[in-house]
Coordinates of C-alpha atoms and ligand atoms in Angstrom, one line a residue:
M18 CA 89.1 74.2 88.9
T19 CA 88.8 74.5 92.7
P20 CA 85.3 74.4 94.4
Y21 CA 85.6 78.2 94.8
D22 CA 86.1 78.7 91.1
A23 CA 83.1 76.5 90.5
A24 CA 81.1 78.4 93.1
S25 CA 81.9 81.7 91.4
A26 CA 80.9 80.4 88.0
Q27 CA 77.5 79.5 89.4
G28 CA 77.0 82.8 91.0
P29 CA 76.8 82.1 94.8
R30 CA 74.7 84.2 97.3
P31 CA 76.8 87.3 97.7
L32 CA 78.4 88.3 101.0
I33 CA 75.9 90.8 102.5
D34 CA 76.1 92.0 106.1
S35 CA 73.3 92.7 108.5
F36 CA 73.2 96.4 107.4
G37 CA 72.7 95.4 103.7
R38 CA 76.3 96.2 102.6
T39 CA 77.8 93.8 100.1
V40 CA 81.4 92.8 100.6
T41 CA 83.3 93.0 97.4
Y42 CA 86.8 93.9 98.5
L43 CA 89.3 92.0 100.5
R44 CA 92.6 93.3 101.9
L45 CA 95.0 90.5 102.5
S46 CA 98.0 91.0 104.7
V47 CA 100.7 88.5 103.9
T48 CA 103.2 89.4 106.6
D49 CA 103.5 91.6 109.7
R50 CA 107.2 92.1 108.9
C51 CA 108.7 95.1 107.1
D52 CA 112.1 96.4 106.2
L53 CA 111.0 99.9 107.4
R54 CA 109.7 101.1 110.8
C55 CA 107.6 104.1 110.1
V56 CA 107.1 106.1 113.2
Y57 CA 103.2 106.2 113.0
C58 CA 102.9 102.6 112.1
M59 CA 105.4 100.6 114.2
A60 CA 107.2 100.7 117.5
E61 CA 111.0 101.0 117.1
H62 CA 111.6 97.5 118.4
M63 CA 108.6 95.5 117.1
V64 CA 108.3 91.9 118.2
F65 CA 107.3 90.1 115.0
L66 CA 105.1 87.0 115.0
P67 CA 106.5 83.4 115.2
K68 CA 106.4 81.8 111.7
A69 CA 104.0 79.1 112.9
E70 CA 101.3 81.7 113.6
V71 CA 101.5 83.2 110.1
L72 CA 99.4 81.6 107.4
T73 CA 101.3 79.8 104.7
L74 CA 101.0 81.2 101.2
E75 CA 98.7 78.2 100.3
E76 CA 96.4 79.0 103.2
L77 CA 96.3 82.7 102.3
G78 CA 95.5 81.7 98.7
R79 CA 92.8 79.4 99.9
I80 CA 91.0 82.0 102.0
A81 CA 91.3 84.7 99.2
S82 CA 89.9 82.3 96.6
A83 CA 87.0 81.5 99.0
F84 CA 86.2 85.2 99.0
V85 CA 86.5 85.5 95.2
G86 CA 84.0 82.6 95.1
L87 CA 81.7 84.6 97.3
G88 CA 81.7 87.7 95.1
T89 CA 84.9 89.5 96.0
R90 CA 85.9 91.6 92.9
K91 CA 89.0 93.3 94.3
L92 CA 92.0 91.9 96.2
R93 CA 94.7 94.1 97.7
I94 CA 97.7 92.4 98.9
T95 CA 99.4 94.3 101.8
G96 CA 101.3 93.9 105.1
G97 CA 103.7 94.7 106.8
E98 CA 105.6 94.9 103.6
P99 CA 104.1 92.4 101.1
L100 CA 107.3 92.3 99.0
V101 CA 109.5 91.1 101.9
R102 CA 107.4 87.9 102.1
K103 CA 109.4 85.1 100.6
G104 CA 107.6 83.5 97.7
V105 CA 104.9 86.2 97.6
M106 CA 105.1 86.3 93.7
G107 CA 103.8 82.7 93.8
L108 CA 100.7 83.9 95.6
F109 CA 100.2 86.7 93.0
Q110 CA 100.7 84.1 90.3
S111 CA 98.2 81.7 91.8
L112 CA 95.5 84.5 92.4
S113 CA 95.9 85.8 88.9
R114 CA 93.8 82.8 87.7
H115 CA 90.7 84.7 89.1
L116 CA 91.6 87.6 86.8
Q117 CA 91.8 85.3 83.8
S118 CA 88.5 83.7 84.7
G119 CA 86.8 87.1 85.1
A120 CA 85.9 86.4 88.7
L121 CA 88.1 89.2 89.9
D122 CA 88.3 92.7 88.5
E123 CA 91.5 93.7 90.2
L124 CA 94.5 92.3 91.9
T125 CA 96.7 95.0 93.4
L126 CA 99.0 95.7 96.3
T127 CA 100.2 98.4 98.7
T128 CA 103.9 98.6 99.1
N129 CA 106.5 100.8 100.6
G130 CA 108.3 100.5 97.3
T131 CA 111.8 99.5 98.5
R132 CA 111.8 96.3 96.5
L133 CA 109.6 97.4 93.6
A134 CA 112.5 97.7 91.2
E135 CA 113.0 94.0 91.6
F136 CA 109.3 92.9 91.3
A137 CA 107.6 95.5 89.1
G138 CA 108.0 93.5 85.9
Q139 CA 106.6 90.3 87.5
L140 CA 103.7 92.1 89.0
A141 CA 102.7 93.4 85.6
E142 CA 103.2 89.9 84.1
V143 CA 100.6 88.4 86.5
G144 CA 98.0 91.0 85.7
V145 CA 98.5 93.7 88.3
R146 CA 97.6 97.0 86.7
R147 CA 97.7 99.6 89.5
I148 CA 99.7 99.8 92.7
N149 CA 99.8 102.0 95.8
V150 CA 103.2 103.2 97.0
S151 CA 103.5 104.8 100.4
L152 CA 105.7 107.9 100.3
D153 CA 105.3 110.7 102.8
T154 CA 108.2 113.0 101.8
L155 CA 110.7 113.5 99.0
K156 CA 113.4 114.7 101.4
P157 CA 116.0 111.9 101.9
D158 CA 116.8 113.0 105.5
L159 CA 113.1 113.2 106.6
F160 CA 112.4 109.9 104.9
R161 CA 115.1 108.3 106.8
T162 CA 113.8 109.7 110.1
L163 CA 110.2 108.8 109.4
T164 CA 111.0 105.3 108.4
R165 CA 113.7 104.9 111.0
G166 CA 116.5 104.3 108.5
G167 CA 115.0 103.9 105.1
D168 CA 116.7 104.8 101.7
I169 CA 114.4 107.0 99.6
A170 CA 116.5 106.3 96.4
K171 CA 115.2 102.7 96.5
V172 CA 111.6 103.8 96.6
L173 CA 112.1 106.4 93.8
A174 CA 113.8 103.7 91.6
G175 CA 110.9 101.4 92.5
I176 CA 108.3 103.9 91.3
E177 CA 110.2 104.4 88.0
A178 CA 110.5 100.7 87.5
A179 CA 106.8 100.3 88.1
Q180 CA 105.9 102.9 85.6
A181 CA 108.3 101.5 83.1
A182 CA 106.6 98.1 83.5
G183 CA 103.3 99.7 82.7
L184 CA 101.8 99.8 86.2
R185 CA 99.7 102.8 87.2
V186 CA 101.1 104.2 90.5
K187 CA 99.3 106.1 93.2
V188 CA 101.3 107.6 96.1
N189 CA 99.8 107.4 99.6
A190 CA 101.1 110.0 102.0
V191 CA 100.3 110.2 105.7
A192 CA 99.8 113.9 106.6
L193 CA 101.9 114.7 109.6
K194 CA 101.5 118.2 111.1
D195 CA 105.1 119.0 111.9
D196 CA 106.9 116.7 109.6
N197 CA 105.6 116.9 106.1
A198 CA 102.5 119.2 106.1
A199 CA 104.4 122.1 104.6
E200 CA 106.0 119.9 101.9
L201 CA 102.7 118.2 100.7
P202 CA 102.0 120.7 97.9
D203 CA 105.5 120.0 96.4
L204 CA 105.0 116.2 96.9
I205 CA 101.7 116.5 95.0
R206 CA 103.2 118.6 92.2
W207 CA 106.0 116.1 91.9
A208 CA 103.7 113.1 91.7
H209 CA 101.2 114.7 89.3
G210 CA 104.0 115.8 87.1
R211 CA 104.8 112.1 86.7
G212 CA 101.2 110.9 86.1
V213 CA 101.0 109.7 89.7
D214 CA 97.8 110.3 91.7
V215 CA 98.2 111.0 95.4
T216 CA 96.1 110.1 98.4
L217 CA 96.5 111.9 101.7
I218 CA 95.8 109.9 104.8
E219 CA 95.1 111.2 108.4
T220 CA 97.0 109.4 111.1
M221 CA 94.9 106.7 112.6
P222 CA 95.1 105.7 116.3
M223 CA 96.2 102.1 115.8
G224 CA 98.6 100.2 118.0
E225 CA 101.0 101.8 120.5
V226 CA 103.9 103.7 119.0
E227 CA 106.4 105.9 120.8
A228 CA 105.1 109.2 119.6
D229 CA 101.9 110.9 120.8
R230 CA 99.8 110.9 117.6
T231 CA 97.8 113.8 118.7
D232 CA 100.9 115.9 118.2
Q233 CA 101.1 114.9 114.5
Y234 CA 97.5 114.7 113.7
L235 CA 96.5 117.1 110.9
S236 CA 92.9 117.4 109.8
L237 CA 92.6 117.0 106.1
T238 CA 89.6 119.2 106.1
A239 CA 91.8 122.0 107.1
L240 CA 94.6 121.0 104.7
R241 CA 92.1 120.8 101.8
A242 CA 90.9 124.3 102.5
E243 CA 94.6 125.5 102.5
L244 CA 95.3 123.8 99.2
E245 CA 92.2 125.3 97.8
S246 CA 93.6 128.8 98.5
F247 CA 96.0 128.3 95.6
W248 CA 94.6 125.4 93.6
T249 CA 91.3 124.8 91.8
M250 CA 90.0 121.5 93.0
T251 CA 86.9 119.8 91.3
D252 CA 85.2 116.9 93.2
L253 CA 85.3 113.7 91.2
P254 CA 82.3 111.3 91.4
L255 CA 84.8 108.4 91.7
S256 CA 83.9 106.4 94.8
T257 CA 85.6 103.2 95.8
G258 CA 83.2 102.4 98.6
G259 CA 86.0 103.5 100.9
P260 CA 86.9 106.5 102.9
A261 CA 88.7 108.3 100.0
R262 CA 87.2 111.3 98.4
Y263 CA 88.8 112.5 95.2
V264 CA 89.3 115.8 93.5
E265 CA 91.0 116.8 90.3
V266 CA 93.5 119.7 90.6
A267 CA 93.3 121.9 87.6
E268 CA 96.7 123.4 87.9
T269 CA 98.6 120.1 88.1
G270 CA 96.2 118.0 86.0
G271 CA 96.3 115.2 88.6
R272 CA 94.0 113.4 91.0
L273 CA 94.1 114.0 94.7
G274 CA 92.4 111.8 97.3
F275 CA 91.6 112.5 100.9
I276 CA 91.2 109.6 103.3
T277 CA 89.6 111.1 106.5
P278 CA 88.6 108.3 108.9
L279 CA 88.6 110.7 111.8
S280 CA 86.9 113.8 110.4
H281 CA 84.5 112.1 108.0
N282 CA 82.2 109.1 108.5
F283 CA 82.4 106.7 105.6
C284 CA 81.0 103.5 107.1
E285 CA 77.6 103.4 105.4
A286 CA 79.1 102.4 102.0
C287 CA 81.8 100.2 103.4
N288 CA 82.4 97.2 101.0
R289 CA 85.7 95.8 102.5
V290 CA 87.1 93.4 105.0
R291 CA 90.6 92.7 106.0
L292 CA 92.5 89.4 106.7
T293 CA 95.6 89.5 108.8
C294 CA 98.6 87.3 108.0
T295 CA 97.5 85.1 110.9
G296 CA 94.1 84.5 109.4
T297 CA 92.1 86.8 111.6
L298 CA 89.3 88.4 109.6
H299 CA 88.5 92.0 110.7
T300 CA 85.3 93.3 109.2
C301 CA 85.9 96.8 110.5
L302 CA 89.3 98.6 110.6
G303 CA 88.3 100.6 113.7
Q304 CA 86.7 97.9 115.8
E305 CA 88.1 94.9 117.7
D306 CA 85.8 92.4 116.1
A307 CA 87.6 89.4 114.7
A308 CA 87.0 85.9 113.4
D309 CA 89.8 83.3 113.5
L310 CA 89.8 81.7 110.1
R311 CA 93.2 80.1 110.8
A312 CA 91.6 77.9 113.5
V313 CA 88.9 77.0 111.0
L314 CA 91.5 76.0 108.3
R315 CA 93.8 74.2 110.7
N316 CA 90.9 72.2 112.1
G317 CA 90.6 70.7 108.8
A318 CA 87.6 72.6 107.6
S319 CA 86.0 71.7 104.3
D320 CA 85.4 74.4 101.7
A321 CA 81.8 74.6 102.7
E322 CA 82.7 75.1 106.4
L323 CA 85.2 77.8 105.5
I324 CA 82.6 79.6 103.5
D325 CA 80.2 79.3 106.5
A326 CA 82.8 80.9 108.8
I327 CA 83.3 83.7 106.4
R328 CA 79.5 84.3 106.1
L329 CA 79.1 84.3 109.9
A330 CA 81.9 86.9 110.3
V331 CA 80.5 89.2 107.6
D332 CA 77.1 88.9 109.2
A333 CA 78.5 90.4 112.3
K334 CA 80.2 93.3 110.5
P335 CA 79.9 96.3 112.8
K336 CA 77.9 99.3 111.7
G337 CA 80.9 101.6 111.9
H338 CA 84.1 102.7 113.7
D339 CA 84.4 105.2 116.5
F340 CA 87.9 106.5 115.9
H341 CA 88.8 109.7 117.7
I342 CA 92.1 111.2 118.7
A343 CA 92.1 112.3 122.2
R344 CA 95.3 113.3 123.9
A345 CA 97.0 110.6 125.9
S346 CA 94.1 108.2 125.3
P347 CA 94.9 104.7 124.4
P348 CA 94.7 103.7 120.7
A349 CA 91.2 103.0 119.4
V350 CA 92.3 99.5 118.5
A351 CA 95.3 97.8 120.1
R352 CA 96.6 96.2 116.9
H353 CA 99.1 98.0 114.7
M354 CA 98.3 99.0 111.1
S355 CA 101.1 96.6 110.0
T356 CA 99.2 93.7 111.6
T357 CA 95.8 94.5 110.1
G358 CA 97.1 95.6 106.7
G359 CA 96.5 99.2 105.6
Ligands
LIG190 N1 104.2 98.4 104.0 C1 103.3 98.8 103.0 C2 103.2 100.3 102.9 O1 103.8 101.0 103.7 O2 102.6 100.8 101.9 C3 101.9 98.3 103.2 C4 101.3 98.2 104.6 S1 101.1 99.9 105.4 C5 100.5 99.4 107.0 C6 99.7 100.5 104.6 C7 99.5 102.0 104.7 O3 99.1 102.3 106.0 C8 100.7 102.8 104.4 O4 100.2 103.7 103.4 C9 100.9 103.5 105.7 O5 101.4 104.9 105.5 C10 99.6 103.5 106.4 N2 99.6 103.7 107.8 C11 100.3 102.9 108.7 N3 100.0 103.3 110.0 C12 99.1 104.2 109.9 C13 98.5 105.0 110.9 N4 98.6 104.9 112.2 N5 97.6 106.0 110.4 C14 97.4 106.1 109.1 N6 98.0 105.4 108.1 C15 98.9 104.5 108.5
LIG191 FE1 106.4 99.1 107.1 FE2 104.3 100.1 105.7 FE3 104.3 100.2 108.3 FE4 105.9 101.7 107.1 S1 103.7 101.8 106.9 S2 106.5 100.4 108.8 S3 106.5 100.6 105.3 S4 104.2 98.4 107.1

């Protein structure tokens, strides 16, 4: 048993920020690398981080476990593409002890699905129950264009393998005005027909990419109104403390979520923080605030010092973001989503 496991058994003081919000959810990015280059996420020729800057799997595990010891109930592994990180299953395996001890409610991941066919069985074995798969279109050509070269067949095979392994799948789709807006009802029908929930995401101004994101921005408020012209949607009380609002679609029998960081303010109930693969803790997706936990670790911090550094960072969690999409304005935050972890 590590000191963190012991701390959670004794019930430590929870992580509460200066606005009274309790942090119970950590998103952990395990790599900035990816086998795709989605147009809204990455530049075509991304320069990836040198290996020495990226936390080892042991370092990532140590920080994640410290959070669990401080009351984090949900861990989402993300990236870049988490399943391209060598040895990532070892991290899942190690973190699964917190599921077994009851300290953690959920261990999950967000993936582009290209390697799911290979990993679905192992994920289910270590206690992962639900996963998010990002998929913006069902059209192979458009998929190839949006991901700059990806093969949709791998993702579809990955989703099938995940379901066969007993994992519950949710599809995340970024709503893009010109590219997939017209196809979204078909994508939703397809997913619901397979028992897969869907969450639609507005494009967020994170990191410089080649395209002008204002051209692709589609307000989900407008999209929802359009979907309601032919579907009956009932609000679900389900709240994850995050920016998603869910409805049930009567005609398809499935759940549909809307993540609207730009047209809806969700910060009052925010329960989450993000750790980059370099050990930078971001307590707000839309602000530049950051705490360098890698430096803390690599300076030989004790467990108690690491916990102090985490508390200090959470204490400074900003009240909210101020995302806005203005034509030709620089991104609200300079880092890419692939660095922060979506
Ligand atoms: N590679 C994995 C994937 O694609 O699921 C995990 C990391 S990815 C950064 C996480 C999520 O962020 C994906 O669903 C992706 O569509 C979304 N995303 C990336 N850039 C975005 C942006 N600028 N605005 C909104 N969502 C974005
Ligand atoms: Fe890779 Fe995910 Fe970013 Fe697409 S959204 S480039 S799959 S990290």
